[in-house]
C-alpha cells in the first residue's frame, strides 16, 4: 500500500479554495448570480440544430462542377451529401454564390460523363483556415434528374458505409497457379 497516494486532503483544500473564490466574486458583483454550465447549453444547441436527414461526408470522392454565368464550369469540392441537398466548397478567389440563388451543377462519373441537376443556395460561410466558401444547398425538386439524383445519393450513402482505406496492400499481377 506504499504506492497509493491519498488525495482526499488535497481535494478538500481545492474545494474550499473554489468556494472562497466564488464567494469573493459574488460579493464584488454585489449579487450572487447562478453559474451556468456552458457544456450543457452547448449540447442543447447541438440537439436543436440536428439535421433532419443523414449526411454522408465526401472528400474528393467525386468530381463536381458548378456553372458560373459568363465564366463556364468551375470545379468545386463536395463536402457532404444527403437526400435533401449537399455542401460544397469554392475557393476564395472564385468568390461565392448568393443566398436563394439557383445554381446548375454537374456530377462527373468519368472524365466525359456527368449528370446535371439544379440546387438552391441556403447557406454560405467563409472557412478562414481553408480559404474557401462553403455552400449549403438544397436540391430543387421538380427539376431535371430528380430520380437519378435520389438513387445517386442512396448509392453514395451505401458505398460510403463500406469504404476502406488503401494502406498500400500488396497487389499481385500475372499470378499463375
Tab-separated table of C-alpha atoms in Angstrom:
chain	number	residue	atom	x	y	z
A	1	UNK	CA	0.000	0.000	0.000
A	2	UNK	CA	3.020	2.321	-0.070
A	3	UNK	CA	2.389	3.065	-3.768
A	4	UNK	CA	-1.117	4.504	-3.202
A	5	UNK	CA	-1.434	8.269	-2.945
A	6	UNK	CA	-4.164	9.724	-0.734
A	7	UNK	CA	-5.523	12.821	-2.486
A	8	UNK	CA	-8.522	13.455	-0.213
A	9	UNK	CA	-6.806	16.240	1.763
A	10	UNK	CA	-5.692	17.985	-1.441
A	11	UNK	CA	-9.178	17.752	-2.946
A	12	UNK	CA	-10.762	19.207	0.213
A	13	UNK	CA	-8.359	22.169	0.050
A	14	UNK	CA	-9.166	22.768	-3.633
A	15	UNK	CA	-12.919	22.659	-2.973
A	16	UNK	CA	-12.585	25.172	-0.120
A	17	UNK	CA	-10.464	27.453	-2.330
A	18	UNK	CA	-13.044	27.323	-5.155
A	19	UNK	CA	-15.905	28.145	-2.781
A	20	UNK	CA	-13.946	31.071	-1.335
A	21	UNK	CA	-13.149	32.368	-4.815
A	22	UNK	CA	-16.798	32.093	-5.901
A	23	UNK	CA	-17.956	33.914	-2.764
A	24	UNK	CA	-15.420	36.708	-3.342
A	25	UNK	CA	-16.535	37.093	-6.949
A	26	UNK	CA	-20.197	37.243	-5.909
A	27	UNK	CA	-19.503	39.848	-3.226
A	28	UNK	CA	-17.619	42.014	-5.719
A	29	UNK	CA	-20.558	41.947	-8.109
A	30	UNK	CA	-22.933	42.846	-5.276
A	31	UNK	CA	-25.295	39.996	-6.073
A	32	UNK	CA	-24.970	36.285	-6.213
A	33	UNK	CA	-25.668	35.002	-9.705
A	34	UNK	CA	-26.036	31.351	-10.628
A	35	UNK	CA	-23.150	29.798	-12.517
A	36	UNK	CA	-24.187	28.322	-15.850
A	37	UNK	CA	-22.603	25.190	-17.239
A	38	UNK	CA	-21.809	26.077	-20.882
A	39	UNK	CA	-21.337	22.420	-21.780
A	40	UNK	CA	-24.997	21.708	-21.068
A	41	UNK	CA	-26.095	24.789	-23.027
A	42	UNK	CA	-23.864	23.820	-25.951
A	43	UNK	CA	-25.307	20.302	-26.015
A	44	UNK	CA	-28.843	21.743	-26.041
A	45	UNK	CA	-27.969	23.922	-29.030
A	46	UNK	CA	-26.422	20.963	-30.860
A	47	UNK	CA	-29.536	18.879	-30.269
A	48	UNK	CA	-31.733	21.687	-31.611
A	49	UNK	CA	-29.603	22.040	-34.728
A	50	UNK	CA	-29.516	18.331	-35.571
A	51	UNK	CA	-30.238	17.782	-39.205
A	52	UNK	CA	-33.398	16.056	-40.268
A	53	UNK	CA	-31.522	13.749	-42.658
A	54	UNK	CA	-28.304	11.761	-42.529
A	55	UNK	CA	-25.355	13.355	-44.317
A	56	UNK	CA	-22.583	11.400	-45.951
A	57	UNK	CA	-19.209	13.134	-45.795
A	58	UNK	CA	-17.238	13.208	-49.010
A	59	UNK	CA	-13.631	14.140	-49.537
A	60	UNK	CA	-12.625	14.451	-53.176
A	61	UNK	CA	-14.640	11.319	-53.858
A	62	UNK	CA	-16.497	12.575	-56.923
A	63	UNK	CA	-15.837	15.299	-59.480
A	64	UNK	CA	-18.355	18.125	-59.167
A	65	UNK	CA	-18.702	21.396	-61.030
A	66	UNK	CA	-20.962	24.428	-60.845
A	67	UNK	CA	-21.973	26.545	-63.801
A	68	UNK	CA	-20.847	30.130	-63.243
A	69	UNK	CA	-22.668	32.585	-65.526
A	70	UNK	CA	-20.428	34.150	-68.185
A	71	UNK	CA	-17.450	32.107	-66.935
A	72	UNK	CA	-18.291	28.447	-67.530
A	73	UNK	CA	-17.722	25.409	-65.342
A	74	UNK	CA	-15.894	25.752	-62.037
A	75	UNK	CA	-14.626	22.725	-60.110
A	76	UNK	CA	-15.900	22.519	-56.533
A	77	UNK	CA	-15.159	20.074	-53.742
A	78	UNK	CA	-18.156	18.197	-52.406
A	79	UNK	CA	-18.123	18.159	-48.624
A	80	UNK	CA	-21.216	16.139	-47.794
A	81	UNK	CA	-24.455	14.934	-49.338
A	82	UNK	CA	-27.910	13.988	-48.089
A	83	UNK	CA	-31.265	13.230	-49.633
A	84	UNK	CA	-32.219	16.927	-49.442
A	85	UNK	CA	-29.024	18.581	-50.622
A	86	UNK	CA	-25.286	18.851	-50.345
A	87	UNK	CA	-22.451	21.104	-49.274
A	88	UNK	CA	-19.572	22.125	-51.493
A	89	UNK	CA	-16.510	24.348	-51.177
A	90	UNK	CA	-15.418	27.028	-53.647
A	91	UNK	CA	-12.002	28.629	-53.460
A	92	UNK	CA	-11.968	32.142	-52.023
A	93	UNK	CA	-10.541	33.593	-55.256
A	94	UNK	CA	-13.557	32.311	-57.228
A	95	UNK	CA	-16.000	34.178	-54.989
A	96	UNK	CA	-19.316	32.735	-53.871
A	97	UNK	CA	-22.966	32.493	-54.837
A	98	UNK	CA	-25.757	34.402	-53.077
A	99	UNK	CA	-28.492	33.118	-50.784
A	100	UNK	CA	-31.512	31.642	-52.597
A	101	UNK	CA	-29.633	31.641	-55.915
A	102	UNK	CA	-30.371	28.660	-58.149
A	103	UNK	CA	-27.200	27.072	-59.451
A	104	UNK	CA	-26.734	24.430	-62.140
A	105	UNK	CA	-24.410	21.648	-61.016
A	106	UNK	CA	-22.819	18.640	-62.651
A	107	UNK	CA	-21.513	15.484	-61.056
A	108	UNK	CA	-18.989	13.691	-63.238
A	109	UNK	CA	-18.825	9.921	-63.077
A	110	UNK	CA	-15.920	9.832	-65.547
A	111	UNK	CA	-13.980	12.449	-67.496
A	112	UNK	CA	-16.747	12.790	-70.071
A	113	UNK	CA	-19.983	11.563	-68.488
A	114	UNK	CA	-21.995	13.551	-65.993
A	115	UNK	CA	-25.497	14.165	-64.852
A	116	UNK	CA	-26.801	17.687	-64.292
A	117	UNK	CA	-29.124	18.966	-61.574
A	118	UNK	CA	-30.175	22.266	-60.015
A	119	UNK	CA	-29.618	23.410	-56.428
A	120	UNK	CA	-30.763	26.374	-54.351
A	121	UNK	CA	-28.189	28.073	-52.087
A	122	UNK	CA	-29.347	28.054	-48.451
A	123	UNK	CA	-26.152	28.793	-46.520
A	124	UNK	CA	-22.782	30.400	-47.269
A	125	UNK	CA	-19.882	30.764	-44.885
A	126	UNK	CA	-16.196	31.509	-45.221
A	127	UNK	CA	-13.863	28.886	-43.751
A	128	UNK	CA	-10.936	31.099	-42.817
A	129	UNK	CA	-8.314	28.415	-42.270
A	130	UNK	CA	-9.081	26.769	-45.601
A	131	UNK	CA	-9.690	29.913	-47.704
A	132	UNK	CA	-12.906	28.517	-49.161
A	133	UNK	CA	-16.577	29.401	-49.119
A	134	UNK	CA	-18.749	26.508	-48.000
A	135	UNK	CA	-22.155	26.496	-49.673
A	136	UNK	CA	-25.055	24.531	-48.241
A	137	UNK	CA	-27.604	23.853	-50.965
A	138	UNK	CA	-30.931	22.063	-51.365
A	139	UNK	CA	-31.827	20.075	-54.448
A	140	UNK	CA	-34.500	21.854	-56.493
A	141	UNK	CA	-37.396	19.406	-56.619
A	142	UNK	CA	-39.138	19.013	-59.941
A	143	UNK	CA	-36.054	19.997	-61.912
A	144	UNK	CA	-34.018	17.691	-64.106
A	145	UNK	CA	-32.794	14.295	-62.930
A	146	UNK	CA	-34.748	14.024	-59.666
A	147	UNK	CA	-34.897	10.248	-59.819
A	148	UNK	CA	-31.243	9.840	-60.819
A	149	UNK	CA	-30.234	12.216	-58.031
A	150	UNK	CA	-32.237	10.247	-55.447
A	151	UNK	CA	-30.578	6.968	-56.492
A	152	UNK	CA	-27.161	8.618	-56.683
A	153	UNK	CA	-27.459	9.833	-53.070
A	154	UNK	CA	-28.546	6.364	-51.927
A	155	UNK	CA	-25.613	4.838	-53.844
A	156	UNK	CA	-23.140	7.236	-52.190
A	157	UNK	CA	-24.576	6.518	-48.719
A	158	UNK	CA	-24.354	2.768	-49.283
A	159	UNK	CA	-20.846	2.843	-50.711
A	160	UNK	CA	-19.561	5.258	-48.040
A	161	UNK	CA	-20.722	2.862	-45.327
A	162	UNK	CA	-18.370	0.166	-46.597
A	163	UNK	CA	-15.371	2.127	-47.880
A	164	UNK	CA	-11.884	1.026	-46.892
A	165	UNK	CA	-8.644	2.995	-46.893
A	166	UNK	CA	-5.894	1.567	-49.059
A	167	UNK	CA	-2.915	1.000	-46.767
A	168	UNK	CA	-0.619	0.047	-49.609
A	169	UNK	CA	-1.780	-3.545	-49.786
A	170	UNK	CA	0.331	-5.794	-51.924
A	171	UNK	CA	-1.008	-6.098	-55.448
A	172	UNK	CA	-0.098	-9.192	-57.399
A	173	UNK	CA	-0.411	-9.297	-61.183
A	174	UNK	CA	0.170	-12.133	-63.617
A	175	UNK	CA	-0.460	-14.702	-60.938
A	176	UNK	CA	-0.031	-18.274	-62.158
A	177	UNK	CA	-1.048	-21.474	-60.466
